[in-house]
Short mmCIF file of C-alpha atoms and ligand atoms in Angstrom, two decimals:
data_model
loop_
_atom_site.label_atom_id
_atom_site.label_comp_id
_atom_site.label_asym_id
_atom_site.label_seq_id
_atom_site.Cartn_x
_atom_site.Cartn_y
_atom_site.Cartn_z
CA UNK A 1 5.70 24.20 -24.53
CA UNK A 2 7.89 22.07 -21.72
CA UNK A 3 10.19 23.27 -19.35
CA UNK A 4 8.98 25.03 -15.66
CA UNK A 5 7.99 28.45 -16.05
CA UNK A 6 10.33 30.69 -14.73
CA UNK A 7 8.41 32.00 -11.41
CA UNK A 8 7.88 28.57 -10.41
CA UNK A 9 12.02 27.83 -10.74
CA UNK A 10 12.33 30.42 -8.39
CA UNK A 11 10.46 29.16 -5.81
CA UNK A 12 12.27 26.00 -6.05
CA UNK A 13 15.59 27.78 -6.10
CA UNK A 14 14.29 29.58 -3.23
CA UNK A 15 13.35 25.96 -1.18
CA UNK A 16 16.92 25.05 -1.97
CA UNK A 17 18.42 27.78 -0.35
CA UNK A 18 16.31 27.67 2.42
CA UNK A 19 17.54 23.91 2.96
CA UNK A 20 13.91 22.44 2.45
CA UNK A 21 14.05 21.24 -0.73
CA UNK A 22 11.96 17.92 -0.90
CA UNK A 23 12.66 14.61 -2.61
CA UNK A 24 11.51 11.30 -3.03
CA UNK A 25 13.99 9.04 -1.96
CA UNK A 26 14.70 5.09 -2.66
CA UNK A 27 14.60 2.58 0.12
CA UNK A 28 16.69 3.46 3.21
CA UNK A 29 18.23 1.01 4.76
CA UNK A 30 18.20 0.87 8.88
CA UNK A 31 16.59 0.81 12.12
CA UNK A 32 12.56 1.87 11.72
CA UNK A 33 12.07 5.49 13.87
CA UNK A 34 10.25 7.29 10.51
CA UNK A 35 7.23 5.08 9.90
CA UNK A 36 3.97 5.32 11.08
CA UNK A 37 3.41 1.32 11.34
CA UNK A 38 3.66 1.93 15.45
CA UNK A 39 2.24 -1.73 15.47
CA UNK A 40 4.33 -3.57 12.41
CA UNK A 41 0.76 -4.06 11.47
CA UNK A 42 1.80 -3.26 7.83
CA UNK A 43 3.07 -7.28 6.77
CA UNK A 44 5.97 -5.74 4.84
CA UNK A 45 7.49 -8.56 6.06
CA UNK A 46 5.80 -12.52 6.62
CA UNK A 47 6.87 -11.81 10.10
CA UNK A 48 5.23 -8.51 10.64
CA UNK A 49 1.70 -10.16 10.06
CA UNK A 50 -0.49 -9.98 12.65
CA UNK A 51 -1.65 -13.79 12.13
CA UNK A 52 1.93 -14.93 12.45
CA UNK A 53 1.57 -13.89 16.10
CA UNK A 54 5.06 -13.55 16.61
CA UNK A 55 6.58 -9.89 17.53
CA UNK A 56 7.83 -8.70 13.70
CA UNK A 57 12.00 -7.68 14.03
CA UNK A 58 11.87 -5.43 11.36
CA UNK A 59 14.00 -5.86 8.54
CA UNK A 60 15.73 -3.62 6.60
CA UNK A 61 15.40 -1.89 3.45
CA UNK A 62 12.50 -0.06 5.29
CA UNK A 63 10.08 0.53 2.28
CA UNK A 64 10.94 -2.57 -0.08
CA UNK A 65 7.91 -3.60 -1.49
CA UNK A 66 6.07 -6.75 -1.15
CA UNK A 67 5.87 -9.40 -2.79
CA UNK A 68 3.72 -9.49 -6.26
CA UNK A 69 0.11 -9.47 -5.47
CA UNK A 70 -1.70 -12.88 -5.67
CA UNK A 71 -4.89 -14.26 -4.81
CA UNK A 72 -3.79 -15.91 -2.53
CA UNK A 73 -6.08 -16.19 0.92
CA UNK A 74 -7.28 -13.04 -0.67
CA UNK A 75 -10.83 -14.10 -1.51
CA UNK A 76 -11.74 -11.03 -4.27
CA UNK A 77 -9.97 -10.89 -7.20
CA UNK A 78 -10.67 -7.56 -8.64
CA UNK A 79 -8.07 -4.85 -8.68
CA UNK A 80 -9.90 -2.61 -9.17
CA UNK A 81 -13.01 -1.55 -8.13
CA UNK A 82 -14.51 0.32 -11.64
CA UNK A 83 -15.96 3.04 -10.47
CA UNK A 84 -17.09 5.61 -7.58
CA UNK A 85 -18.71 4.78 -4.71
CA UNK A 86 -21.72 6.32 -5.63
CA UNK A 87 -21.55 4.45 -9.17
CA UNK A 88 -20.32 0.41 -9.61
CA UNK A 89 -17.50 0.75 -6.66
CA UNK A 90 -19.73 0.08 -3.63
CA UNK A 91 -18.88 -3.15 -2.69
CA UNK A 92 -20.62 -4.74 -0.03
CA UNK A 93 -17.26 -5.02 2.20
CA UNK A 94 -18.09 -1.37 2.38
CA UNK A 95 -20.93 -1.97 5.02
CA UNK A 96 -19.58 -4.31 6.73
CA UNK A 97 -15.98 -2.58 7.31
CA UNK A 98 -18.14 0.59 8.04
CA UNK A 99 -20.51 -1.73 10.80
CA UNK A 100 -17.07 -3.27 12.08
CA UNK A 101 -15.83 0.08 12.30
CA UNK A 102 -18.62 1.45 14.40
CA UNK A 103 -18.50 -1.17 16.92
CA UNK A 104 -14.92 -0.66 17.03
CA UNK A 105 -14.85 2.94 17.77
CA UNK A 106 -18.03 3.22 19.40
CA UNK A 107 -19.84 5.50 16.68
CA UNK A 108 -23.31 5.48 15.43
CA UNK A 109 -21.90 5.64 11.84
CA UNK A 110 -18.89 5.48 9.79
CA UNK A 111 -18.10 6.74 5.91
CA UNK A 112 -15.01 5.31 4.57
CA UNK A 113 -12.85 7.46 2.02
CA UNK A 114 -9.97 6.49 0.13
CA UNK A 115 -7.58 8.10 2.71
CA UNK A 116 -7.48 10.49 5.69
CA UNK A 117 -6.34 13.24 3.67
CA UNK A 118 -9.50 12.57 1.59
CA UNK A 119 -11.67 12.28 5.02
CA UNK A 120 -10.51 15.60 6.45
CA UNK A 121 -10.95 17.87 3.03
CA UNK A 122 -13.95 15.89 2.18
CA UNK A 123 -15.65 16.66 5.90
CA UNK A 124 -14.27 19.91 6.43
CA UNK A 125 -15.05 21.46 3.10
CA UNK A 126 -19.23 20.03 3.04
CA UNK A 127 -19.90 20.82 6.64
CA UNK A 128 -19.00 24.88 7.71
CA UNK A 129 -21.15 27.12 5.69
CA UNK A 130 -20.96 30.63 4.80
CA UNK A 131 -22.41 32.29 8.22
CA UNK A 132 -20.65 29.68 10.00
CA UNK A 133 -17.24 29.94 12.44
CA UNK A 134 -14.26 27.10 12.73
CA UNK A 135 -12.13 27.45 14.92
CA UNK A 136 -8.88 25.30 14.71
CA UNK A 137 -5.26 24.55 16.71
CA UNK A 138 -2.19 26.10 14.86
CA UNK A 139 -0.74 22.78 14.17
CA UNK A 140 -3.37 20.58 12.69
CA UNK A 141 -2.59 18.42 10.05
CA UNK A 142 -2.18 19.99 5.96
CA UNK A 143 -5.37 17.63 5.07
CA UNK A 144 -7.81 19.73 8.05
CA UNK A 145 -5.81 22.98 6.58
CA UNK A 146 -7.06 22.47 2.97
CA UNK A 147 -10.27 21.32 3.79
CA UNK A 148 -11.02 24.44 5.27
CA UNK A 149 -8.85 26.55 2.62
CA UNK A 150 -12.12 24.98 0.33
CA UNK A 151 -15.10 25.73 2.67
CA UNK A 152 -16.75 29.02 2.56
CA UNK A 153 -16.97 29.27 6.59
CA UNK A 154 -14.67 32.32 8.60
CA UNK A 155 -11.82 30.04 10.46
CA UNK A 156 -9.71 30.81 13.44
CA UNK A 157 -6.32 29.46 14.58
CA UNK A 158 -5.88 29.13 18.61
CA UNK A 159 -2.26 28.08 19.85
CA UNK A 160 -1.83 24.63 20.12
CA UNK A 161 -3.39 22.29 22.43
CA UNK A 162 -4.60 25.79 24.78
CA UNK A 163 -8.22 26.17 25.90
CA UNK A 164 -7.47 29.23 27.16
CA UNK A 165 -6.37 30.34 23.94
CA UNK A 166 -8.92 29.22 22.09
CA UNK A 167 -12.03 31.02 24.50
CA UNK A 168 -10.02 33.78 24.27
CA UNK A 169 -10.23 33.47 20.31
CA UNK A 170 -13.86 32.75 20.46
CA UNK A 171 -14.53 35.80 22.94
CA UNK A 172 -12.61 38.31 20.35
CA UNK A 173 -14.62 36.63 17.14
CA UNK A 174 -17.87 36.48 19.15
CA UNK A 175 -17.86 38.86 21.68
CA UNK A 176 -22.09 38.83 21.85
CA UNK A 177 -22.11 34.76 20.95
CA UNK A 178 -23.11 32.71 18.47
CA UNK A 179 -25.58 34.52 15.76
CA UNK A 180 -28.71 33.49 14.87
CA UNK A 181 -28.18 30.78 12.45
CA UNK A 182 -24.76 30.36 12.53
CA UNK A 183 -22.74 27.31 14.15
CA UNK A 184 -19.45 27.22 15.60
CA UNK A 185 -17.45 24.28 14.81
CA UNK A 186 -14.28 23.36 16.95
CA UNK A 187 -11.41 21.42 14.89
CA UNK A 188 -8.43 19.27 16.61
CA UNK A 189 -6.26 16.22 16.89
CA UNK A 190 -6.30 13.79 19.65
CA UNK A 191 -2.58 12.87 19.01
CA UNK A 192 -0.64 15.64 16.99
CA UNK A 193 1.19 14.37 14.41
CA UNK A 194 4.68 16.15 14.23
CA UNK A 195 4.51 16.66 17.77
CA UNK A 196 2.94 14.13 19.09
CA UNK A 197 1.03 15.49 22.37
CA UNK A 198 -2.79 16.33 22.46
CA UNK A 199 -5.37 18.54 24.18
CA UNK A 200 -6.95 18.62 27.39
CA UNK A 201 -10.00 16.17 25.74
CA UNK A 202 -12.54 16.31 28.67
CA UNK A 203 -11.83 20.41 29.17
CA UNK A 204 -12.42 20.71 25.12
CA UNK A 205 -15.26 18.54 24.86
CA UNK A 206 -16.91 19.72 28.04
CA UNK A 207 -16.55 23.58 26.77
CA UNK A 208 -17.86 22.56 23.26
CA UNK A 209 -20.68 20.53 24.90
CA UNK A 210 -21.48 24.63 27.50
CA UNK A 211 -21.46 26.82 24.59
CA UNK A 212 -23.40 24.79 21.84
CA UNK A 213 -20.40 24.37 19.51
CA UNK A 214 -19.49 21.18 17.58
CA UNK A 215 -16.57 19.21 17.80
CA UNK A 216 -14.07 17.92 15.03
CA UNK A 217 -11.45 15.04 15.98
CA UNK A 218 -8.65 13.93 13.80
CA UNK A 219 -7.36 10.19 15.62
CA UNK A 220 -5.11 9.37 12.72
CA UNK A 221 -2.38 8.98 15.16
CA UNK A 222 -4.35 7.46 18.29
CA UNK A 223 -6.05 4.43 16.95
CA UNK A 224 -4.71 1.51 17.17
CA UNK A 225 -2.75 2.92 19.84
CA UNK A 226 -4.37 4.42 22.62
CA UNK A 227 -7.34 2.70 24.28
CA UNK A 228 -7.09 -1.06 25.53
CA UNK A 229 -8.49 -1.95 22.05
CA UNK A 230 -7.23 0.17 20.34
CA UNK A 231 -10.35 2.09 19.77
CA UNK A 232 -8.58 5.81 20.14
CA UNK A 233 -8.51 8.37 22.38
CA UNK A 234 -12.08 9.21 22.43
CA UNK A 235 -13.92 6.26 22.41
CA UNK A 236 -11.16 5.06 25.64
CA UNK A 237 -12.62 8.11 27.38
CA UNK A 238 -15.76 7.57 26.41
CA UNK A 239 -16.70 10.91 25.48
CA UNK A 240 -17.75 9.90 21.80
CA UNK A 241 -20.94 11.46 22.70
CA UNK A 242 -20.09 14.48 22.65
CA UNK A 243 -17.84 14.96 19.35
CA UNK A 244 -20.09 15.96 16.18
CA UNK A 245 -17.22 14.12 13.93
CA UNK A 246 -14.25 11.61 14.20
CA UNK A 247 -11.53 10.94 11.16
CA UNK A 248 -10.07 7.80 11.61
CA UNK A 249 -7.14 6.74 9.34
CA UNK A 250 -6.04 3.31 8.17
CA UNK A 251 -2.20 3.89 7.26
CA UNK A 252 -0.57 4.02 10.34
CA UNK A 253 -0.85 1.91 13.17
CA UNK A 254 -3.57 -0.41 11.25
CA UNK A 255 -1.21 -0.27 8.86
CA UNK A 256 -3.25 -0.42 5.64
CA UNK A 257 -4.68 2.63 3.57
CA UNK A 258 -7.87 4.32 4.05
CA UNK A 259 -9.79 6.28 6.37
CA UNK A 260 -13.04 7.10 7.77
CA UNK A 261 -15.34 9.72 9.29
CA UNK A 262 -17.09 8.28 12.14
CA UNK A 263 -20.31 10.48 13.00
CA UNK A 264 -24.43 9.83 13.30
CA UNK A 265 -26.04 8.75 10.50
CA UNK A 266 -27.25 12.09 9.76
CA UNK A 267 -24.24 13.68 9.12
CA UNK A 268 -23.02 10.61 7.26
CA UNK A 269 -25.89 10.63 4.96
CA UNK A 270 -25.38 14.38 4.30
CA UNK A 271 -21.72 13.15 3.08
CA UNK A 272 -22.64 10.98 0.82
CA UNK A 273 -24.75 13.98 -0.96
CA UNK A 274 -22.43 16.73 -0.46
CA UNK A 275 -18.89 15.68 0.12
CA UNK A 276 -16.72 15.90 -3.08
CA UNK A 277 -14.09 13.71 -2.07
CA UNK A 278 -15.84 10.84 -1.31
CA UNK A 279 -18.31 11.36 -4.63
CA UNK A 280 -15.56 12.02 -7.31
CA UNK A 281 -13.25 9.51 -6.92
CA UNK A 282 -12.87 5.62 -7.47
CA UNK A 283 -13.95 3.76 -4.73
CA UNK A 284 -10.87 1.18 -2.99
CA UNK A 285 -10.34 -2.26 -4.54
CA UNK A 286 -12.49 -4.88 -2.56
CA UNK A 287 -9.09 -6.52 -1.26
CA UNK A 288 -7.73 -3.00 0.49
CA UNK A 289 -10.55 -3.45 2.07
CA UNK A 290 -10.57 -7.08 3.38
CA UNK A 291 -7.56 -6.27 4.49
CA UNK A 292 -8.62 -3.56 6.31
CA UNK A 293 -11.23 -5.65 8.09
CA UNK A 294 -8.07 -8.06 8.95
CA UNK A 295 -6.29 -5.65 10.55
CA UNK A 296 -9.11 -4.78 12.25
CA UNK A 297 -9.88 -8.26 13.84
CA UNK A 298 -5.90 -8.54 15.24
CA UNK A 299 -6.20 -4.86 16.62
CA UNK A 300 -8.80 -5.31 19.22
CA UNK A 301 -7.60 -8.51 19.68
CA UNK A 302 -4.63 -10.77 21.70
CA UNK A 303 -2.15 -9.65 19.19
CA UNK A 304 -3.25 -5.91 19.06
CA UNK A 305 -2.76 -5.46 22.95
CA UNK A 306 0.20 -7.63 23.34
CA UNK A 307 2.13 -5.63 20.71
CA UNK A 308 0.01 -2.15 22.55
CA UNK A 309 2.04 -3.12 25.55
CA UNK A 310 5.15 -3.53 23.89
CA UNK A 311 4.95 -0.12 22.17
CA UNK A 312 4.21 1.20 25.83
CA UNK A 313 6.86 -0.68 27.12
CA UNK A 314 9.08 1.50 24.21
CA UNK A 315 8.08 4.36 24.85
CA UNK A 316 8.55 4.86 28.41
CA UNK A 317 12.13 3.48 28.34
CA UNK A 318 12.52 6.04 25.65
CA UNK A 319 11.29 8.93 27.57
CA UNK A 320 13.68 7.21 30.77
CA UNK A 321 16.66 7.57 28.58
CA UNK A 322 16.09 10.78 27.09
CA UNK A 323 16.21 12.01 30.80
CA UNK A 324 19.09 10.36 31.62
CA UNK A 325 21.10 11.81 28.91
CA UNK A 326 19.53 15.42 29.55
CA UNK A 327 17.87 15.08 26.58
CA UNK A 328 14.40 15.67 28.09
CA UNK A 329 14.18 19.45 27.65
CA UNK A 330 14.47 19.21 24.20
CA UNK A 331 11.69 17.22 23.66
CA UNK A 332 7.74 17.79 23.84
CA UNK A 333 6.22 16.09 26.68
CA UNK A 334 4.24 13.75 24.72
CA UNK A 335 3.34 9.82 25.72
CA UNK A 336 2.99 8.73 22.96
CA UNK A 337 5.05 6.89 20.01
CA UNK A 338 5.42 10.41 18.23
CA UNK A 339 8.76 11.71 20.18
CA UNK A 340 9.76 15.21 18.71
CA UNK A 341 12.83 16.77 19.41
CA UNK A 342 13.18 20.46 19.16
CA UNK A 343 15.87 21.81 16.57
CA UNK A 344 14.65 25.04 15.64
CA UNK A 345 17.05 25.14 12.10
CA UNK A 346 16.62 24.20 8.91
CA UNK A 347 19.79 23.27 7.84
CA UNK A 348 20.82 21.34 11.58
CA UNK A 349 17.42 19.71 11.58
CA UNK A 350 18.73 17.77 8.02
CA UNK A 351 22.19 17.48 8.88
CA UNK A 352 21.40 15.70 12.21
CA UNK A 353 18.74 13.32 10.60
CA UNK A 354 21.60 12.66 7.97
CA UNK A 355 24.23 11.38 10.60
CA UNK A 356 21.50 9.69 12.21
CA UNK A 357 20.41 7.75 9.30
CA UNK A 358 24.63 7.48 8.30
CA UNK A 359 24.80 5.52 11.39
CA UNK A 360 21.80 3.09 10.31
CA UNK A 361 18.94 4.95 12.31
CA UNK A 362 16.05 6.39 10.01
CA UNK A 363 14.48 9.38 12.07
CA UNK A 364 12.60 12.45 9.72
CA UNK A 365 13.84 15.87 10.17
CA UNK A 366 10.46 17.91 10.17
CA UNK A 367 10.82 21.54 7.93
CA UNK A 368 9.64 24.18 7.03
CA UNK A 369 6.58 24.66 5.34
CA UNK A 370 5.32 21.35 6.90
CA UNK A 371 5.90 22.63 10.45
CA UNK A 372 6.54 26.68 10.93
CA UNK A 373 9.80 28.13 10.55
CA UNK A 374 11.74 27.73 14.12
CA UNK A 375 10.30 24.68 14.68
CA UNK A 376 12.13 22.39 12.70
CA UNK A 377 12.46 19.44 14.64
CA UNK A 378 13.80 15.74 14.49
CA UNK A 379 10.55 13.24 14.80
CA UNK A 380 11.60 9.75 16.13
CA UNK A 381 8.51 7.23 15.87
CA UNK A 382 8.72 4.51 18.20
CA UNK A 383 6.93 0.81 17.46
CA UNK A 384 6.29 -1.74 19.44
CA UNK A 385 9.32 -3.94 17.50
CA UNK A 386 12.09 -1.53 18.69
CA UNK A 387 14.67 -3.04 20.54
CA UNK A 388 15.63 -1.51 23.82
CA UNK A 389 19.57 -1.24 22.67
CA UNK A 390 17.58 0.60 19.17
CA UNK A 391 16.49 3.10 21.53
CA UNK A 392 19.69 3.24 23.48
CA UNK A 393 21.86 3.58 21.16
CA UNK A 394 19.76 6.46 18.52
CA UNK A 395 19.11 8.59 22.06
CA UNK A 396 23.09 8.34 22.81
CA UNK A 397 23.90 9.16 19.12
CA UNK A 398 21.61 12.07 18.72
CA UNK A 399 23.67 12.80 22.79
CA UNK A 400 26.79 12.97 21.06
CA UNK A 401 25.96 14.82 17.64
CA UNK A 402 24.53 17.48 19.69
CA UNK A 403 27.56 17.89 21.85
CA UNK A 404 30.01 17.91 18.83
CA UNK A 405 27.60 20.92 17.07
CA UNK A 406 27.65 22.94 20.43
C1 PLP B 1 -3.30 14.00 11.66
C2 PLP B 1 -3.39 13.44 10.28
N1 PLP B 1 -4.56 13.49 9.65
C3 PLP B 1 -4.71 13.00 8.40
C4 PLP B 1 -3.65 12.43 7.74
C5 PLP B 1 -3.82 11.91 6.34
O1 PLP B 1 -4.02 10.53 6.39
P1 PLP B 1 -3.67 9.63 5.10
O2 PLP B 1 -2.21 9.36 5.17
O3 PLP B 1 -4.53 8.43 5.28
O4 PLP B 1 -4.04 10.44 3.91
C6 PLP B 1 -2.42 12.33 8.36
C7 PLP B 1 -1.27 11.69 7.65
O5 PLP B 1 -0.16 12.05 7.72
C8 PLP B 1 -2.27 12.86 9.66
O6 PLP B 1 -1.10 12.81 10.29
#
């Protein structure tokens, strides 16, 4: 029997109609405000390589893929690495991209999983049990979503990035405090990834560490980024005392693939026994991660806080034109390379992106079901190898399109 059963057509009939029908698209070709590589720390290009020092001017087709793999410099030859990490696929990179990783991010231990999407339903599902309470912002990431969707704890949304919100929340749930035997777990990002702002970190981790309740990070966003060395937004405040757990990811400013939890070794040891999607799965090929350990050495290095300063550099000329052109209001007030603009439609979110990328700029309209409906929005990623007249001109575009639609 082929074909899609009929209540499954409908819903995609229904997606159309709505205007949020998804597809996988080709190469684009254009100006780079969609990826994640806020470094160019991806290589896509010779130029973009971090050893090549130079500052990468990204090329287009955005997307094309490299070249054919080859040994080259590459040291392991496997492509594979045969098995789970439990089984054959434990390769001794492993420990020392998880030591590397701890010294990096200033964490008694780190677990690597095969992606941060892995991490977060792999943490999040083991940890909360059954008498136990999460309580988690409105817009965290799908990945911290399904994890708890799979764990058999109570959860709780708060509104984004509020304190207040969230005591109230825990005052309503636990009006006579935590029970006996139960623990409270606390889930968040330090840099949001459609919107791009983040919480008040010393208010939450000071009103975890009062009330005896546990902290859960998601940095997918901040490192690389934020911190001198890139180390994240925790480590650069130097509060990593006081979070229970840290998911670090390896796609987007390190510009590789993978991820890790970053927690004592206590915790990391209970992952290994309990945490599904680290057991039952193939462990990465040894060369994902050497060249995760690569990136690693340029991050913290010359070449990691040269291009840092660049994307800084970007980002506040972008947030000084946006105000010239009265664009401000429209967008969050994040400082960081995730710059959302507010559309609030479906269907306008799309269309703008469209003329956007018409005129050679790639910038993501955000929908519905990934962000709520009336918050579709327009999510321009800055990098460190933007141009300033890149910048200029896709703010002054996105000016006029708006002016023509009112
Ligand atoms: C906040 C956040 N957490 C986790 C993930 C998942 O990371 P990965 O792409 O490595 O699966 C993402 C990716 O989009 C993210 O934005």
């Amino acid at each position: 029997m082929t074909g899609l059963p009929e209540k499954l057509r409908e819903k995609m009939v229904a997606r159309e109609r709505e205007g949020n029908l998804r597809t996988l698209r080709g190469p684009r070709y254009g100006v780079d405000f969609y990826s994640n590589d806020y470094l160019g720390f991806s290589g896509k290009t010779a130029a973009d390589s971090p050893e090549s020092g130079a500052e990468p001017t990204r090329q287009t087709p955005q997307g094309t893929p490299g070249d054919a793999p080859s040994d080259s410099g590459a040291g392991f030859t496997a492509h594979g690495s045969g098995g789970s990490r439990l089984i054959s696929g434990n390769h001794p990179l492993y420990a020392e991209l998880e030591n590397t990783l701890c010294r990096a991010h200033r964490a008694d231990a780190a677990l690597v999983y095969n992606s941060g999407y892995d991490a977060n339903i792999g943490l999040l599902s083991a940890v909360p049990q059954r008498t136990d309470y999460v309580f988690y912002d409105q817009s965290v990431h799908a990945s911290i979503r399904d994890g708890l969707g799979l764990c058999p704890a109570r959860s709780y949304s708060f509104d984004h990035n509020s304190l207040e919100s969230l005591t109230r929340r825990v005052a309503t749930v636990l009006p006579d405090g935590i029970p006996p035997g139960s623990e409270v777990y606390v889930v968040t990002e330090t840099v949001f990834s459609m919107e791009g702002d983040g919480p008040d970190l010393a208010g939450i981790t000071a009103y975890c560490r009062a009330n005896g309740f546990r902290l859960i990070l998601d940095e997918a966003h901040a490192v690389g980024v934020l911190g001198k060395h890139g180390e994240g937004a925790v480590a650069a405040a130097g509060l990593e005392d006081l979070v229970f757990a840290r998911v670090v990811t390896f796609g987007k400013a390190v510009g590789r693939h993978g991820a890790a939890v970053l927690c004592d070794s206590e915790l990391r040891e209970y992952l290994v026994n309990f945490s599904r999607s680290l057991i039952y799965t193939t462990a990465l090929p040894p060369r994902t991660l050497e060249s995760i350990l690569e990136a690693y050495a340029h991050l913290s290095g010359d070449t990691g806080i040269h291009r840092r300063e660049r994307l800084s550099e970007n980002i506040e000329y972008f947030r000084q034109q946006a105000r010239a052109l009265g664009l401000d209001q429209g967008f969050y007030t994040a400082g960081g390379p995730i710059q959302t603009y507010r559309v609030g439609d479906s269907l306008e979110a799309g269309q703008l992106a469209e003329r956007l990328q018409e005129k050679g700029y790639l910038v993501k309209a955000i929908r519905y079901p990934t962000v709520p409906m009336g918050s579709e929005c327009l999510r321009f990623c800055l990098h460190s190898y933007n141009s300033k007249d890149e910048i200029l001109s896709v703010l002054s575009i996105l000016s006029k399109e708006l002016k023509r639609e009112k």
